[in-house]
Amino acid sequence: MARLMIDTLDTSSNRPLVFCYYVSGHGWGHATRANQIIADILALPAKHKVYVVSNASDFIFQGVIQLGAKYRQADIDAGVVQPLAYTVDRLQTITNLRLFLQRRQETLDAEIAWLKDVRADCVVCDAPFLPCAAAAGAGIPAAIASNFTFDEVYLGLCEHDELDEEIKKLVERTIFDYRNADLLIRLPGAIRIPSFEETELLVPRTPVTGSFPRKKGVVNGRVQLPYTTDSNVHSSGTSVFERRIIDVPLVFRKYRRERIEVLAELGIPPEVYNKNKILLLSFGGQALGKGGWVNPLPPGWICIVCCAPDGVTLPPNFYRASRDAYVPDLTNAADVVLGKLGYGTCSECIGHGTPFVYVPRPQFIEELGLKKLMMDQGSAVELAQVDFEAGLWSEAIQKASTLPGRCNEPERLVAHNGGPIAARMLENFVAEWRLVASHRQRDESNKPQ
């Protein structure tokens, strides 16, 4: 079995490649971090081509489309059903997964045909499972770039009832498809990824036990990044590679415009923002509930709201951000962010040094890895769901505002260059995969007949 050498392989002479980047339509976190890696792929000297494939609207991909990426809408994952940003509809989520798997072969055949039609060189997943199998069917490599995969999320919905057995059977199918990927680019804030699971307990896993890893590294228990380890799970197919896990630094979107410009565009006058602190209310594009808070802010605070529900009248001192607002600009302009533990929000709070108040969503197991990420690299304060809905925010906001917003140990500060590193790793991965494949083909042809 050949060992991937993607850390050191020289790809400077490679021709432009065609990357097909499959992005889950569940929430904005997948799209925002995928957009950053896609932008970094497009910036490589080889001038690669990138197709973005998602069941999410092209709205969230406009930035990379403007850079040259091609968007294609396709029903490529089942996702998770969330009535509110911090709740999960367990029954509907599993029903959707069952229905998606019932039409798996039809969807798989369509994706294989499309990959061949566009002459794809590599599939990258964040984090649908079926495209990994489609890549194998098309005879090209597949990589996962994520901090979690949905198999573990679905397992996290087991509640010791009659639905558990069906969940476990459905998850076996998803793991099988994920195991067609040969490379895992593991982002900060990870939980266990069953298709690449390693022996060392560095990240949280399902079912939740008392063994939550407390060791502080930079991210994912690592003390230096990028860091490469072997997977101890075999491929679903006949791969000739040693499957790899590469932990990378923070992948996040950076702010583009200065604070004063951002606040002026929102219609907040200097005499207001100079005398008040600013809370950003952001739940990753998902529903906030009915609103109707009477006076949830501490004295001397104003609030900017992302994706405020239509028809909801905001309280005094609340400002509505436009739907297409660039959230990192708002995060950089705020003193505290209030939202859920999602990758996009966590990474952008850490990247901009903004303290975070989070409303827990215990049904979504990804939260465990992101909570550890915030413990290690950021500043976070929990606000109970009941207190959020009652508008009792003041104490948590004031507590968060006294925190530094990022790790205060210089030797453990995570670097912010995960996007360029991931892009280069993906480019090298394709070159190494082709090299090994060509050697294998040559060896096969030289065998005695």
CSV table of C-alpha atoms in Angstrom, one decimal:
chain,number,residue,atom,x,y,z
A,1,MET,CA,0.0,0.0,0.0
A,2,ALA,CA,1.5,3.4,-1.0
A,3,ARG,CA,2.0,6.1,1.5
A,4,LEU,CA,0.7,9.6,0.6
A,5,MET,CA,3.4,12.2,0.6
A,6,ILE,CA,1.2,15.1,0.3
A,7,ASP,CA,3.2,17.3,2.7
A,8,THR,CA,6.2,17.4,0.5
A,9,LEU,CA,5.2,16.5,-3.1
A,10,ASP,CA,6.1,19.2,-5.6
A,11,THR,CA,3.1,20.0,-7.8
A,12,SER,CA,4.4,23.2,-9.4
A,13,SER,CA,4.4,21.7,-12.9
A,14,ASN,CA,0.9,20.3,-12.7
A,15,ARG,CA,-1.7,21.2,-15.2
A,16,PRO,CA,-4.9,22.9,-14.1
A,17,LEU,CA,-7.2,20.4,-12.2
A,18,VAL,CA,-10.9,20.2,-12.0
A,19,PHE,CA,-12.1,20.1,-8.4
A,20,CYS,CA,-15.8,19.3,-7.6
A,21,TYR,CA,-16.5,20.6,-4.2
A,22,TYR,CA,-19.7,19.1,-2.7
A,23,VAL,CA,-21.1,21.3,0.1
A,24,SER,CA,-23.9,20.3,2.5
A,25,GLY,CA,-27.0,22.6,2.4
A,26,HIS,CA,-27.3,22.3,6.2
A,27,GLY,CA,-26.6,25.7,7.7
A,28,TRP,CA,-24.1,28.3,6.5
A,29,GLY,CA,-21.0,27.0,8.3
A,30,HIS,CA,-20.3,24.4,5.6
A,31,ALA,CA,-20.6,27.0,2.8
A,32,THR,CA,-18.6,29.7,4.5
A,33,ARG,CA,-15.5,27.6,5.2
A,34,ALA,CA,-15.8,25.8,1.9
A,35,ASN,CA,-15.9,29.2,0.2
A,36,GLN,CA,-12.6,30.1,1.9
A,37,ILE,CA,-10.9,26.9,0.8
A,38,ILE,CA,-12.3,27.2,-2.7
A,39,ALA,CA,-11.0,30.8,-3.0
A,40,ASP,CA,-7.6,29.5,-1.9
A,41,ILE,CA,-7.7,26.7,-4.5
A,42,LEU,CA,-8.6,29.3,-7.2
A,43,ALA,CA,-5.7,31.5,-6.1
A,44,LEU,CA,-3.1,28.7,-6.6
A,45,PRO,CA,-0.7,29.4,-9.6
A,46,ALA,CA,-2.0,26.4,-11.6
A,47,LYS,CA,-5.3,28.2,-12.1
A,48,HIS,CA,-7.5,25.2,-11.2
A,49,LYS,CA,-11.2,25.0,-12.0
A,50,VAL,CA,-13.8,24.5,-9.2
A,51,TYR,CA,-17.4,23.3,-9.4
A,52,VAL,CA,-19.5,24.0,-6.3
A,53,VAL,CA,-22.2,21.4,-5.9
A,54,SER,CA,-24.8,21.9,-3.2
A,55,ASN,CA,-28.5,21.8,-2.4
A,56,ALA,CA,-28.0,25.2,-0.8
A,57,SER,CA,-28.9,28.3,-2.7
A,58,ASP,CA,-26.2,29.9,-4.9
A,59,PHE,CA,-26.7,33.0,-2.8
A,60,ILE,CA,-24.2,31.9,-0.2
A,61,PHE,CA,-21.6,31.0,-2.9
A,62,GLN,CA,-21.6,34.4,-4.7
A,63,GLY,CA,-18.2,35.3,-3.5
A,64,VAL,CA,-16.4,32.3,-5.1
A,65,ILE,CA,-18.7,32.4,-8.2
A,66,GLN,CA,-17.3,35.9,-8.8
A,67,LEU,CA,-13.8,34.4,-8.5
A,68,GLY,CA,-14.6,31.9,-11.2
A,69,ALA,CA,-16.2,28.9,-9.5
A,70,LYS,CA,-19.1,27.3,-11.3
A,71,TYR,CA,-22.2,26.5,-9.2
A,72,ARG,CA,-24.5,23.5,-9.7
A,73,GLN,CA,-27.6,22.8,-7.7
A,74,ALA,CA,-28.1,19.1,-6.8
A,75,ASP,CA,-29.8,17.1,-4.1
A,76,ILE,CA,-26.6,15.6,-2.6
A,77,ASP,CA,-27.3,15.1,1.1
A,78,ALA,CA,-30.0,14.6,3.7
A,79,GLY,CA,-28.7,17.0,6.3
A,80,VAL,CA,-30.4,17.7,9.6
A,81,VAL,CA,-33.8,19.3,10.1
A,82,GLN,CA,-33.7,22.2,12.6
A,83,PRO,CA,-36.9,24.0,13.4
A,84,LEU,CA,-34.9,26.5,15.3
A,85,ALA,CA,-31.1,27.2,15.2
A,86,TYR,CA,-30.6,25.3,18.5
A,87,THR,CA,-33.2,22.4,18.1
A,88,VAL,CA,-33.3,19.3,15.9
A,89,ASP,CA,-36.3,17.5,14.6
A,90,ARG,CA,-35.1,13.9,15.3
A,91,LEU,CA,-37.9,12.0,13.6
A,92,GLN,CA,-37.9,14.2,10.4
A,93,THR,CA,-34.1,14.1,10.2
A,94,ILE,CA,-34.1,10.3,10.2
A,95,THR,CA,-37.1,10.1,7.8
A,96,ASN,CA,-35.2,12.4,5.4
A,97,LEU,CA,-32.1,10.2,5.7
A,98,ARG,CA,-34.1,7.0,5.0
A,99,LEU,CA,-35.7,8.6,1.9
A,100,PHE,CA,-32.4,9.8,0.6
A,101,LEU,CA,-30.8,6.4,0.9
A,102,GLN,CA,-33.8,4.8,-0.8
A,103,ARG,CA,-32.9,6.8,-4.0
A,104,ARG,CA,-29.2,6.4,-3.4
A,105,GLN,CA,-28.4,4.4,-6.5
A,106,GLU,CA,-30.2,6.8,-8.8
A,107,THR,CA,-28.4,9.8,-7.3
A,108,LEU,CA,-25.1,8.0,-7.3
A,109,ASP,CA,-25.4,7.1,-11.0
A,110,ALA,CA,-26.3,10.7,-11.9
A,111,GLU,CA,-23.2,12.0,-10.0
A,112,ILE,CA,-20.8,9.5,-11.5
A,113,ALA,CA,-22.0,10.5,-15.0
A,114,TRP,CA,-21.7,14.2,-14.2
A,115,LEU,CA,-18.2,13.8,-12.8
A,116,LYS,CA,-17.1,12.0,-16.0
A,117,ASP,CA,-18.8,14.6,-18.1
A,118,VAL,CA,-16.9,17.5,-16.6
A,119,ARG,CA,-13.7,15.5,-16.5
A,120,ALA,CA,-13.3,15.9,-12.8
A,121,ASP,CA,-9.9,15.2,-11.2
A,122,CYS,CA,-11.0,15.2,-7.5
A,123,VAL,CA,-14.0,15.3,-5.3
A,124,VAL,CA,-13.9,17.3,-2.1
A,125,CYS,CA,-16.8,16.9,0.5
A,126,ASP,CA,-18.0,19.2,3.3
A,127,ALA,CA,-19.5,16.9,4.3
A,128,PRO,CA,-22.0,14.8,2.2
A,129,PHE,CA,-21.3,11.1,2.1
A,130,LEU,CA,-22.6,10.0,-1.3
A,131,PRO,CA,-20.1,12.1,-3.4
A,132,CYS,CA,-17.2,10.0,-1.9
A,133,ALA,CA,-18.8,6.9,-3.4
A,134,ALA,CA,-19.4,8.8,-6.7
A,135,ALA,CA,-15.7,9.7,-6.9
A,136,ALA,CA,-14.8,6.0,-6.6
A,137,GLY,CA,-17.3,5.2,-9.3
A,138,ALA,CA,-15.8,7.8,-11.6
A,139,GLY,CA,-12.3,6.5,-10.9
A,140,ILE,CA,-11.0,9.7,-9.2
A,141,PRO,CA,-9.8,10.5,-5.6
A,142,ALA,CA,-12.0,12.0,-2.9
A,143,ALA,CA,-11.2,14.0,0.2
A,144,ILE,CA,-13.3,15.2,3.1
A,145,ALA,CA,-12.6,18.7,4.4
A,146,SER,CA,-14.6,19.2,7.6
A,147,ASN,CA,-14.6,19.1,11.4
A,148,PHE,CA,-17.4,16.4,11.4
A,149,THR,CA,-19.3,14.0,9.2
A,150,PHE,CA,-23.0,13.3,9.4
A,151,ASP,CA,-22.7,9.7,10.4
A,152,GLU,CA,-21.6,10.8,13.9
A,153,VAL,CA,-24.3,13.4,14.0
A,154,TYR,CA,-27.0,10.8,13.2
A,155,LEU,CA,-25.6,8.5,15.9
A,156,GLY,CA,-25.9,11.4,18.3
A,157,LEU,CA,-29.7,11.2,17.8
A,158,CYS,CA,-29.9,7.8,19.4
A,159,GLU,CA,-32.1,8.0,22.5
A,160,HIS,CA,-32.4,4.3,23.6
A,161,ASP,CA,-35.7,3.7,21.9
A,162,GLU,CA,-37.1,1.8,18.9
A,163,LEU,CA,-35.7,4.3,16.4
A,164,ASP,CA,-32.1,3.6,17.5
A,165,GLU,CA,-31.7,0.4,15.5
A,166,GLU,CA,-32.8,2.0,12.3
A,167,ILE,CA,-30.5,4.9,12.9
A,168,LYS,CA,-27.5,2.6,13.3
A,169,LYS,CA,-28.3,0.6,10.1
A,170,LEU,CA,-28.7,3.8,8.1
A,171,VAL,CA,-25.4,5.1,9.5
A,172,GLU,CA,-23.6,2.0,8.4
A,173,ARG,CA,-24.4,2.9,4.8
A,174,THR,CA,-23.2,6.5,5.3
A,175,ILE,CA,-19.9,5.3,6.8
A,176,PHE,CA,-19.4,2.9,3.9
A,177,ASP,CA,-19.7,5.8,1.4
A,178,TYR,CA,-17.4,8.1,3.5
A,179,ARG,CA,-14.7,5.3,3.5
A,180,ASN,CA,-14.2,5.9,-0.3
A,181,ALA,CA,-12.3,9.0,0.6
A,182,ASP,CA,-8.6,8.6,1.0
A,183,LEU,CA,-7.8,12.0,2.7
A,184,LEU,CA,-9.4,13.8,5.6
A,185,ILE,CA,-8.5,17.4,6.0
A,186,ARG,CA,-9.7,17.8,9.6
A,187,LEU,CA,-10.6,21.3,10.6
A,188,PRO,CA,-10.4,22.7,14.1
A,189,GLY,CA,-13.3,21.9,16.5
A,190,ALA,CA,-13.5,18.3,15.3
A,191,ILE,CA,-15.5,15.4,16.7
A,192,ARG,CA,-14.8,11.7,15.9
A,193,ILE,CA,-15.1,11.0,12.2
A,194,PRO,CA,-15.9,7.2,12.1
A,195,SER,CA,-14.7,6.6,8.5
A,196,PHE,CA,-11.2,7.8,9.5
A,197,GLU,CA,-11.2,7.1,13.3
A,198,GLU,CA,-7.8,7.0,14.9
A,199,THR,CA,-6.7,5.3,18.1
A,200,GLU,CA,-5.7,8.3,20.2
A,201,LEU,CA,-8.5,10.0,22.1
A,202,LEU,CA,-8.0,13.7,21.0
A,203,VAL,CA,-11.5,14.7,20.0
A,204,PRO,CA,-15.0,14.1,21.4
A,205,ARG,CA,-17.0,11.1,20.3
A,206,THR,CA,-20.4,9.5,20.4
A,207,PRO,CA,-21.9,8.2,22.6
A,208,VAL,CA,-21.0,11.0,25.0
A,209,THR,CA,-19.1,9.6,28.0
A,210,GLY,CA,-17.0,10.9,30.8
A,211,SER,CA,-13.9,10.6,28.6
A,212,PHE,CA,-14.3,14.0,27.0
A,213,PRO,CA,-10.7,15.0,26.1
A,214,ARG,CA,-9.4,17.8,28.4
A,215,LYS,CA,-5.9,18.0,27.0
A,216,LYS,CA,-5.2,21.4,25.5
A,217,GLY,CA,-3.3,21.5,22.3
A,218,VAL,CA,-3.5,24.1,19.5
A,219,VAL,CA,-6.6,22.4,18.0
A,220,ASN,CA,-7.9,18.8,18.0
A,221,GLY,CA,-5.3,17.9,20.6
A,222,ARG,CA,-2.3,18.7,18.3
A,223,VAL,CA,0.6,20.8,19.4
A,224,GLN,CA,1.7,21.8,15.9
A,225,LEU,CA,-0.1,22.2,12.6
A,226,PRO,CA,-0.5,20.9,10.0
A,227,TYR,CA,-0.2,17.5,11.5
A,228,THR,CA,-0.5,14.2,9.6
A,229,THR,CA,-1.5,10.8,11.0
A,230,ASP,CA,-2.6,7.5,9.5
A,231,SER,CA,-6.2,6.4,9.5
A,232,ASN,CA,-6.9,3.0,11.2
A,233,VAL,CA,-10.0,2.4,9.0
A,234,HIS,CA,-9.7,0.7,5.6
A,235,SER,CA,-11.1,2.1,2.4
A,236,SER,CA,-14.5,0.7,1.2
A,237,GLY,CA,-12.9,0.0,-2.2
A,238,THR,CA,-9.6,-1.2,-3.5
A,239,SER,CA,-7.6,1.9,-2.7
A,240,VAL,CA,-3.8,1.5,-2.8
A,241,PHE,CA,-3.2,4.4,-0.4
A,242,GLU,CA,-2.6,4.6,3.3
A,243,ARG,CA,-5.5,6.8,4.2
A,244,ARG,CA,-4.5,10.0,6.0
A,245,ILE,CA,-5.8,12.6,8.4
A,246,ILE,CA,-4.3,16.0,8.3
A,247,ASP,CA,-5.2,18.5,11.0
A,248,VAL,CA,-4.9,22.1,9.7
A,249,PRO,CA,-5.0,25.5,11.3
A,250,LEU,CA,-8.1,27.7,11.4
A,251,VAL,CA,-10.1,28.1,8.2
A,252,PHE,CA,-12.3,31.2,8.4
A,253,ARG,CA,-13.4,34.3,6.5
A,254,LYS,CA,-11.6,37.5,7.5
A,255,TYR,CA,-13.2,40.9,7.7
A,256,ARG,CA,-12.9,43.2,4.6
A,257,ARG,CA,-14.1,46.6,5.8
A,258,GLU,CA,-13.3,48.7,8.8
A,259,ARG,CA,-15.7,49.0,11.7
A,260,ILE,CA,-16.7,52.6,11.1
A,261,GLU,CA,-17.7,51.9,7.5
A,262,VAL,CA,-19.7,48.8,8.5
A,263,LEU,CA,-21.6,50.6,11.2
A,264,ALA,CA,-22.3,53.7,9.0
A,265,GLU,CA,-23.8,51.4,6.4
A,266,LEU,CA,-26.2,50.0,9.0
A,267,GLY,CA,-27.4,53.5,9.8
A,268,ILE,CA,-25.8,53.6,13.3
A,269,PRO,CA,-24.6,57.1,14.0
A,270,PRO,CA,-21.2,57.8,15.7
A,271,GLU,CA,-22.8,59.3,18.7
A,272,VAL,CA,-24.5,55.9,19.3
A,273,TYR,CA,-21.7,53.5,18.6
A,274,ASN,CA,-19.2,55.6,20.4
A,275,LYS,CA,-21.3,55.5,23.6
A,276,ASN,CA,-22.5,51.9,23.5
A,277,LYS,CA,-21.1,48.5,23.2
A,278,ILE,CA,-22.3,46.3,20.3
A,279,LEU,CA,-23.8,42.8,20.4
A,280,LEU,CA,-24.1,40.8,17.2
A,281,LEU,CA,-27.0,38.4,17.2
A,282,SER,CA,-26.2,35.7,14.6
A,283,PHE,CA,-27.4,32.1,14.3
A,284,GLY,CA,-25.8,31.1,11.0
A,285,GLY,CA,-28.8,32.0,8.8
A,286,GLN,CA,-31.2,29.8,10.7
A,287,ALA,CA,-34.4,30.7,12.5
A,288,LEU,CA,-34.2,32.7,15.6
A,289,GLY,CA,-37.7,32.0,16.9
A,290,LYS,CA,-40.5,34.5,17.4
A,291,GLY,CA,-38.4,37.3,18.9
A,292,GLY,CA,-40.5,39.6,21.0
A,293,TRP,CA,-37.8,40.3,23.6
A,294,VAL,CA,-38.7,43.2,25.8
A,295,ASN,CA,-35.4,44.5,26.9
A,296,PRO,CA,-32.7,41.8,26.7
A,297,LEU,CA,-29.6,44.1,26.5
A,298,PRO,CA,-27.5,45.4,29.4
A,299,PRO,CA,-27.5,49.2,29.8
A,300,GLY,CA,-25.2,50.9,27.3
A,301,TRP,CA,-25.5,48.2,24.6
A,302,ILE,CA,-27.0,48.1,21.1
A,303,CYS,CA,-27.6,45.0,19.0
A,304,ILE,CA,-27.1,44.2,15.3
A,305,VAL,CA,-29.3,41.3,14.1
A,306,CYS,CA,-28.5,38.9,11.2
A,307,CYS,CA,-31.4,37.4,9.4
A,308,ALA,CA,-34.1,38.9,11.6
A,309,PRO,CA,-37.4,37.1,10.9
A,310,ASP,CA,-39.7,38.8,8.4
A,311,GLY,CA,-42.5,40.7,10.1
A,312,VAL,CA,-40.8,40.8,13.5
A,313,THR,CA,-40.6,44.2,15.0
A,314,LEU,CA,-37.2,44.7,16.7
A,315,PRO,CA,-36.9,46.3,20.1
A,316,PRO,CA,-35.4,49.7,20.6
A,317,ASN,CA,-31.6,49.8,20.1
A,318,PHE,CA,-31.7,46.9,17.7
A,319,TYR,CA,-30.5,47.3,14.1
A,320,ARG,CA,-31.3,44.9,11.2
A,321,ALA,CA,-28.4,43.8,9.0
A,322,SER,CA,-29.2,43.1,5.3
A,323,ARG,CA,-29.6,39.5,4.3
A,324,ASP,CA,-26.4,39.7,2.1
A,325,ALA,CA,-24.3,41.3,4.9
A,326,TYR,CA,-20.8,39.9,5.1
A,327,VAL,CA,-20.9,38.5,8.6
A,328,PRO,CA,-17.1,38.7,9.3
A,329,ASP,CA,-17.3,42.5,9.0
A,330,LEU,CA,-20.1,42.5,11.6
A,331,THR,CA,-18.2,40.1,13.9
A,332,ASN,CA,-15.1,42.4,13.7
A,333,ALA,CA,-17.3,45.4,14.5
A,334,ALA,CA,-19.0,43.8,17.5
A,335,ASP,CA,-17.9,43.6,21.1
A,336,VAL,CA,-19.7,40.3,21.7
A,337,VAL,CA,-21.5,37.8,19.5
A,338,LEU,CA,-24.6,35.8,20.6
A,339,GLY,CA,-25.5,32.7,18.6
A,340,LYS,CA,-25.1,28.9,18.5
A,341,LEU,CA,-22.0,26.8,18.5
A,342,GLY,CA,-21.5,26.5,14.7
A,343,TYR,CA,-18.2,26.3,12.9
A,344,GLY,CA,-18.6,29.6,11.0
A,345,THR,CA,-19.4,31.6,14.1
A,346,CYS,CA,-16.8,29.9,16.3
A,347,SER,CA,-14.0,30.3,13.8
A,348,GLU,CA,-14.8,33.9,13.0
A,349,CYS,CA,-15.1,34.8,16.7
A,350,ILE,CA,-11.6,33.3,17.3
A,351,GLY,CA,-10.2,34.8,14.2
A,352,HIS,CA,-11.4,38.3,15.1
A,353,GLY,CA,-10.9,38.0,18.9
A,354,THR,CA,-14.6,38.6,19.7
A,355,PRO,CA,-16.0,36.9,22.8
A,356,PHE,CA,-19.0,34.6,22.2
A,357,VAL,CA,-22.2,33.9,24.1
A,358,TYR,CA,-23.7,30.6,22.9
A,359,VAL,CA,-27.1,29.0,23.2
A,360,PRO,CA,-26.5,25.2,23.5
A,361,ARG,CA,-28.1,22.7,21.1
A,362,PRO,CA,-27.4,19.4,22.8
A,363,GLN,CA,-29.0,17.3,20.1
A,364,PHE,CA,-26.3,18.3,17.6
A,365,ILE,CA,-23.2,16.4,18.6
A,366,GLU,CA,-20.9,18.7,16.6
A,367,GLU,CA,-21.3,21.1,19.5
A,368,LEU,CA,-18.8,19.0,21.6
A,369,GLY,CA,-15.9,19.6,19.3
A,370,LEU,CA,-16.7,23.3,18.9
A,371,LYS,CA,-17.1,23.8,22.7
A,372,LYS,CA,-13.6,22.3,23.1
A,373,LEU,CA,-12.3,24.6,20.3
A,374,MET,CA,-13.7,27.7,22.2
A,375,MET,CA,-12.2,26.4,25.5
A,376,ASP,CA,-8.8,26.1,23.8
A,377,GLN,CA,-8.7,29.1,21.5
A,378,GLY,CA,-11.6,31.5,22.2
A,379,SER,CA,-13.8,33.0,24.9
A,380,ALA,CA,-17.3,31.6,25.4
A,381,VAL,CA,-20.2,31.9,27.9
A,382,GLU,CA,-23.2,29.7,27.9
A,383,LEU,CA,-26.7,31.1,27.8
A,384,ALA,CA,-29.5,28.6,28.5
A,385,GLN,CA,-32.2,28.2,25.9
A,386,VAL,CA,-34.9,29.2,28.3
A,387,ASP,CA,-33.0,32.4,29.2
A,388,PHE,CA,-32.4,33.2,25.6
A,389,GLU,CA,-36.1,32.8,24.8
A,390,ALA,CA,-37.1,34.8,27.8
A,391,GLY,CA,-34.8,37.7,26.9
A,392,LEU,CA,-32.5,37.2,29.9
A,393,TRP,CA,-29.3,37.9,28.1
A,394,SER,CA,-27.8,40.7,30.2
A,395,GLU,CA,-25.6,38.7,32.6
A,396,ALA,CA,-24.1,36.5,30.0
A,397,ILE,CA,-23.3,39.4,27.7
A,398,GLN,CA,-21.6,41.4,30.5
A,399,LYS,CA,-19.6,38.4,31.5
A,400,ALA,CA,-18.4,37.7,27.9
A,401,SER,CA,-17.5,41.4,27.4
A,402,THR,CA,-14.8,41.0,30.2
A,403,LEU,CA,-13.1,38.1,28.3
A,404,PRO,CA,-10.2,38.5,25.9
A,405,GLY,CA,-11.8,36.7,22.9
A,406,ARG,CA,-8.8,34.5,22.1
A,407,CYS,CA,-6.3,32.2,23.7
A,408,ASN,CA,-3.9,34.1,26.0
A,409,GLU,CA,-1.1,31.6,25.7
A,410,PRO,CA,1.1,32.7,22.7
A,411,GLU,CA,2.6,29.2,22.3
A,412,ARG,CA,-0.8,27.7,21.7
A,413,LEU,CA,-2.4,30.3,19.5
A,414,VAL,CA,-3.8,28.7,16.4
A,415,ALA,CA,-2.6,30.1,13.0
A,416,HIS,CA,-5.1,31.6,10.6
A,417,ASN,CA,-3.8,30.1,7.4
A,418,GLY,CA,-5.8,26.8,7.3
A,419,GLY,CA,-7.4,27.8,3.9
A,420,PRO,CA,-4.2,28.1,1.9
A,421,ILE,CA,-2.7,25.0,3.6
A,422,ALA,CA,-5.8,22.9,2.8
A,423,ALA,CA,-5.8,24.1,-0.8
A,424,ARG,CA,-2.2,23.1,-1.3
A,425,MET,CA,-2.8,19.8,0.4
A,426,LEU,CA,-5.6,19.0,-2.0
A,427,GLU,CA,-3.5,19.9,-5.0
A,428,ASN,CA,-0.7,17.7,-3.8
A,429,PHE,CA,-3.1,14.9,-2.9
A,430,VAL,CA,-4.3,14.7,-6.5
A,431,ALA,CA,-0.8,14.6,-7.8
A,432,GLU,CA,0.2,11.8,-5.4
A,433,TRP,CA,-3.0,9.8,-6.1
A,434,ARG,CA,-2.3,10.0,-9.9
A,435,LEU,CA,1.4,9.0,-9.4
A,436,VAL,CA,0.5,5.9,-7.4
A,437,ALA,CA,-2.4,5.0,-9.7
A,438,SER,CA,-0.1,5.2,-12.7
A,439,HIS,CA,2.5,2.9,-11.0
A,440,ARG,CA,-0.2,0.5,-10.2
A,441,GLN,CA,-1.5,0.4,-13.8
A,442,ARG,CA,2.1,-0.1,-15.0
A,443,ASP,CA,2.6,-3.0,-12.6
A,444,GLU,CA,-0.7,-4.6,-13.7
A,445,SER,CA,0.3,-4.3,-17.3
A,446,ASN,CA,3.7,-5.9,-16.7
A,447,LYS,CA,2.2,-9.0,-15.0
A,448,PRO,CA,2.6,-12.2,-17.0
A,449,GLN,CA,-0.5,-13.1,-18.9
